Coordinates of C-alpha atoms and ligand atoms in Angstrom, one line a residue:
M1 CA 9.4 1.9 9.4
E2 CA 12.7 2.2 7.6
S3 CA 13.6 4.8 5.0
P4 CA 16.8 6.0 3.3
S5 CA 17.2 9.1 5.6
G6 CA 14.3 8.9 8.1
L7 CA 12.2 11.1 5.9
V8 CA 8.9 10.3 4.2
G9 CA 8.9 13.5 2.2
P10 CA 11.1 16.6 2.1
D11 CA 11.4 18.0 5.6
T12 CA 8.9 15.3 6.8
P13 CA 10.6 13.0 9.4
R14 CA 9.3 9.5 9.6
G15 CA 10.9 6.1 10.2
V16 CA 14.4 5.2 11.0
V17 CA 17.5 5.7 8.8
M18 CA 18.5 2.3 7.2
T19 CA 22.0 1.1 8.0
E20 CA 24.1 -0.6 5.3
E21 CA 23.2 -3.9 7.1
D22 CA 19.5 -3.0 6.8
I23 CA 19.9 -2.3 3.1
A24 CA 21.7 -5.6 2.5
D25 CA 18.9 -7.4 4.4
T26 CA 16.3 -5.7 2.4
V27 CA 18.0 -6.5 -0.9
A28 CA 18.2 -10.2 0.2
A29 CA 14.5 -10.1 1.2
F30 CA 13.5 -8.9 -2.3
A31 CA 15.5 -11.7 -3.8
Q32 CA 14.0 -14.3 -1.5
A33 CA 10.5 -13.1 -2.2
A34 CA 11.2 -13.2 -6.0
A35 CA 12.5 -16.8 -5.8
D36 CA 9.4 -17.8 -3.7
A37 CA 7.1 -16.2 -6.3
K38 CA 8.7 -18.1 -9.1
R39 CA 8.6 -21.4 -7.1
L40 CA 4.9 -20.8 -6.4
G41 CA 4.2 -20.6 -10.1
F42 CA 3.9 -16.9 -10.9
D43 CA 4.8 -16.0 -14.5
T44 CA 6.3 -12.6 -14.0
L45 CA 7.2 -10.3 -11.2
E46 CA 6.8 -6.5 -10.8
L47 CA 8.9 -4.5 -8.4
H48 CA 7.3 -1.3 -7.2
G49 CA 9.8 1.5 -7.5
A50 CA 7.3 4.3 -7.9
H51 CA 4.8 6.5 -6.1
G52 CA 7.1 7.4 -3.1
Y53 CA 7.5 3.9 -1.7
L54 CA 10.9 2.7 -0.3
I55 CA 12.8 2.2 -3.6
D56 CA 11.4 5.6 -4.9
Q57 CA 12.5 7.2 -1.6
F58 CA 16.1 6.2 -2.5
F59 CA 15.7 7.7 -6.0
W60 CA 14.3 11.0 -4.7
S61 CA 16.7 13.8 -3.5
G62 CA 13.8 15.0 -1.3
T63 CA 14.0 11.8 0.8
N64 CA 17.5 10.5 0.2
K65 CA 20.1 12.6 2.0
R66 CA 22.6 9.7 2.4
T67 CA 26.3 10.4 2.1
D68 CA 27.3 6.7 1.6
A69 CA 27.3 4.7 -1.6
F70 CA 23.4 4.7 -1.7
G71 CA 23.1 8.5 -1.8
G72 CA 24.6 11.4 -3.8
A73 CA 23.9 14.4 -5.9
T74 CA 23.0 12.5 -9.0
I75 CA 20.0 10.3 -9.9
R76 CA 22.5 7.6 -11.0
E77 CA 24.0 7.5 -7.5
R78 CA 20.6 7.4 -5.9
S79 CA 19.6 4.5 -8.2
R80 CA 22.1 2.2 -6.6
F81 CA 19.7 0.6 -4.1
A82 CA 17.2 -0.2 -6.9
A83 CA 20.0 -1.6 -9.1
D84 CA 21.2 -3.8 -6.3
I85 CA 17.7 -5.1 -5.8
V86 CA 17.2 -5.7 -9.5
R87 CA 20.5 -7.6 -9.8
A88 CA 19.7 -9.8 -6.8
V89 CA 16.2 -10.5 -8.0
R90 CA 17.5 -11.3 -11.5
T91 CA 20.0 -13.7 -10.0
A92 CA 17.2 -15.3 -7.9
V93 CA 14.8 -15.9 -10.8
G94 CA 17.2 -16.6 -13.7
S95 CA 17.5 -15.0 -17.1
D96 CA 14.3 -16.2 -18.7
F97 CA 11.8 -14.8 -16.1
P98 CA 10.1 -11.5 -17.1
L99 CA 10.9 -8.7 -14.7
I100 CA 9.0 -5.5 -14.5
L101 CA 9.9 -2.4 -12.6
R102 CA 7.3 0.3 -11.8
V103 CA 8.6 3.8 -11.8
S104 CA 7.2 7.3 -11.6
Q105 CA 8.3 10.9 -11.5
W106 CA 5.4 11.9 -9.2
K107 CA 5.1 10.8 -5.6
Q108 CA 2.2 10.4 -3.2
Q109 CA 4.2 12.9 -1.1
G110 CA 4.8 15.3 -4.0
Y111 CA 2.6 15.3 -7.1
K112 CA 4.9 17.6 -8.9
A113 CA 8.2 15.9 -8.0
R114 CA 10.5 14.9 -10.8
L115 CA 13.4 12.6 -10.7
A116 CA 14.5 13.3 -14.2
T117 CA 14.2 16.8 -15.7
S118 CA 15.9 16.0 -19.0
P119 CA 16.4 12.9 -21.2
Q120 CA 20.0 12.7 -20.0
E121 CA 18.9 12.4 -16.4
M122 CA 16.2 9.9 -17.4
T123 CA 18.9 7.8 -19.1
E124 CA 21.1 8.0 -16.0
W125 CA 18.1 6.9 -13.9
L126 CA 16.7 4.1 -16.0
A127 CA 19.5 2.7 -18.2
P128 CA 21.5 1.1 -15.3
L129 CA 18.3 -0.6 -14.1
V130 CA 17.7 -2.1 -17.5
E131 CA 21.3 -3.1 -17.6
A132 CA 20.9 -4.7 -14.1
G133 CA 18.1 -7.0 -15.4
V134 CA 14.8 -5.1 -15.9
D135 CA 12.8 -6.3 -19.0
I136 CA 9.9 -3.9 -18.8
L137 CA 9.6 -0.5 -17.3
H138 CA 6.1 0.3 -16.0
C139 CA 6.0 4.1 -16.3
S140 CA 3.3 5.6 -14.1
Q141 CA 1.8 8.9 -14.9
R142 CA -1.3 10.5 -13.5
R143 CA -2.4 11.3 -17.0
F144 CA -0.8 9.3 -19.8
W145 CA -1.5 11.9 -22.5
E146 CA 0.9 14.4 -20.9
P147 CA 4.2 14.9 -22.8
E148 CA 7.2 14.3 -20.6
F149 CA 9.6 16.8 -22.2
P150 CA 7.3 19.2 -24.2
D151 CA 10.2 21.7 -24.5
I152 CA 11.9 19.1 -26.7
D153 CA 9.2 17.4 -28.8
G154 CA 6.1 19.6 -28.3
E155 CA 2.7 19.3 -26.7
H156 CA 2.0 16.0 -28.5
G157 CA 5.4 14.7 -27.7
L158 CA 6.4 11.3 -26.2
N159 CA 5.0 10.6 -22.7
F160 CA 7.0 9.0 -19.9
A161 CA 6.7 5.5 -21.3
G162 CA 7.6 6.8 -24.7
W163 CA 10.8 8.5 -23.6
A164 CA 11.8 5.5 -21.3
K165 CA 11.5 3.2 -24.3
K166 CA 13.4 5.5 -26.6
L167 CA 16.2 6.1 -24.1
T168 CA 16.7 2.6 -22.8
G169 CA 15.5 0.3 -25.5
A170 CA 13.5 -1.6 -22.9
A171 CA 9.8 -2.5 -23.5
T172 CA 7.5 -0.1 -21.6
I173 CA 4.0 0.0 -20.1
S174 CA 2.1 3.3 -20.0
V175 CA -0.6 3.9 -17.4
G176 CA -2.6 6.8 -16.1
S177 CA -6.3 7.7 -16.6
V178 CA -6.8 5.7 -19.7
G179 CA -10.4 6.2 -20.8
L180 CA -11.1 8.6 -18.0
S181 CA -11.3 12.3 -17.6
S182 CA -9.6 12.8 -14.2
D183 CA -6.7 11.1 -12.4
F184 CA -7.0 8.6 -9.6
F185 CA -6.4 11.0 -6.7
A186 CA -10.0 12.0 -7.2
A187 CA -10.9 8.4 -6.5
F188 CA -9.4 8.6 -3.1
G189 CA -11.6 11.5 -2.4
G190 CA -14.6 9.4 -3.3
E191 CA -15.1 11.0 -6.7
G192 CA -16.0 9.2 -9.9
S193 CA -14.5 10.0 -13.3
G194 CA -16.3 10.3 -16.7
A195 CA -15.4 8.2 -19.7
A196 CA -13.0 9.9 -22.1
A197 CA -12.2 9.2 -25.7
L198 CA -9.3 6.9 -26.5
D199 CA -8.1 8.8 -29.6
N200 CA -5.0 10.0 -27.9
L201 CA -4.1 6.5 -26.8
Y202 CA -4.6 5.0 -30.3
T203 CA -2.4 7.7 -31.8
R204 CA 0.4 6.9 -29.4
M205 CA 0.0 3.1 -29.9
E206 CA 0.0 3.5 -33.7
R207 CA 3.4 5.2 -33.5
D208 CA 4.7 2.4 -31.2
E209 CA 5.4 4.8 -28.5
F210 CA 5.2 2.1 -25.8
D211 CA 4.5 -1.7 -25.8
L212 CA 1.7 -2.2 -23.3
I213 CA -1.0 -0.2 -21.6
A214 CA -2.3 -0.7 -18.0
V215 CA -5.7 0.3 -16.7
G216 CA -6.9 0.6 -13.2
R217 CA -10.3 2.3 -12.5
V218 CA -11.9 1.6 -15.9
L219 CA -11.6 -2.1 -15.3
L220 CA -12.8 -1.8 -11.7
S221 CA -16.0 -0.2 -12.9
D222 CA -16.5 -2.1 -16.2
A223 CA -15.4 -5.8 -16.3
H224 CA -16.1 -5.8 -20.0
C225 CA -13.9 -2.8 -20.9
A226 CA -11.3 -4.9 -22.8
E227 CA -13.9 -6.6 -25.0
K228 CA -15.5 -3.2 -25.6
V229 CA -12.3 -1.7 -26.7
Q230 CA -11.4 -4.7 -28.9
S231 CA -14.8 -4.6 -30.7
G232 CA -14.8 -0.8 -31.1
Q233 CA -17.7 -0.2 -28.6
T234 CA -15.8 2.5 -26.8
D235 CA -18.9 4.7 -26.6
S236 CA -20.4 2.3 -24.1
L237 CA -17.4 2.4 -21.7
R238 CA -18.8 3.2 -18.2
G239 CA -16.1 5.5 -16.8
F240 CA -15.3 5.1 -13.1
N241 CA -17.8 5.2 -10.2
A242 CA -16.3 5.4 -6.7
A243 CA -19.2 3.3 -5.3
D244 CA -17.9 0.4 -7.5
L245 CA -14.9 0.0 -5.1
A246 CA -17.3 -1.6 -2.7
V247 CA -18.5 -4.2 -5.2
L248 CA -16.7 -7.0 -7.0
A249 CA -17.8 -6.7 -10.7
Ligands
LIG301 C1 -8.8 2.7 -5.4 C2 -7.3 2.8 -5.8 C3 -6.3 2.4 -4.9 C4 -5.0 2.5 -5.3 N1 -4.0 2.1 -4.4 C5 -2.7 2.3 -4.8 C6 -1.7 1.9 -3.9 O1 -1.9 1.5 -2.7 N2 -0.4 2.0 -4.3 C7 -0.1 2.4 -5.5 O2 1.1 2.5 -5.8 N3 -1.0 2.8 -6.4 C8 -2.3 2.7 -6.1 N4 -3.3 3.1 -7.0 C9 -2.9 3.6 -8.3 C10 -2.9 2.5 -9.3 O3 -1.8 1.6 -9.1 C11 -2.7 3.0 -10.8 O4 -1.5 3.5 -11.0 C12 -3.7 4.1 -11.1 O5 -5.0 3.7 -10.7 C13 -3.7 4.5 -12.5 O6 -4.5 3.8 -13.3 P1 -6.0 4.4 -13.7 O7 -5.8 5.9 -13.9 O8 -6.3 3.6 -15.0 O9 -6.9 4.1 -12.6 C14 -4.6 3.0 -6.6 C15 -5.7 3.3 -7.5 C16 -7.0 3.2 -7.1 C17 -8.1 3.6 -8.1

């Protein structure tokens, strides 16, 4: 397994350090896969740059200790790998093909990890990626209702997708425990999650904080959740039951 610095988490060795040739090959492979996806008829493409996977390992100072052009003390420097991929993918699919990039502060290897601790750092992280060709930033949070920088705009302040949209001008998707009372790590432990009110979501949508909302577990357990939300029957949303993972609804 390849990684920026042979680390899967801070002080956790795993995999081999990528050479510059490995990096070039990987960027080219992303571009080839994107071109193939378009040729096969897909309408859009989402790159996974979140949750502690390869692209995110380049973003994170805990896993990127490189001293070449793909590492550095700042998030802008550590975003170079992602920017190269986005540019190559954009060239491969052309200008009129929607391109989404999934990003997160948190990692599977560090729930409290943060790539950007201020709006300025968030701009340095995300703006170059939008400039490189991303249309939509898919901003993953464990709980969408949590404000990203409460010190600045308070406990009801913008969430991650809200700040990303404000700072970059790109469209954004918010995600994380929509309609549910606990985050998805509980699901890995075999736990369910009760249904939760959607008031906070509606408030944020009314103020145009972000453009789209993604759902995971609610849809896994309740195939009718979109219709229920549309027709105002939110009281009958089922929540998430871990046992439903074994069944196709
Ligand atoms: C059973 C299950 C498996 C998941 N597997 C992955 C995964 O392999 N990689 C990943 O990045 N996210 C994974 N996720 C997280 C989802 O992509 C999504 O971000 C998360 O479920 C948030 O949406 P929700 O809170 O509405 O469920 C998984 C989630 C669930 C419930």
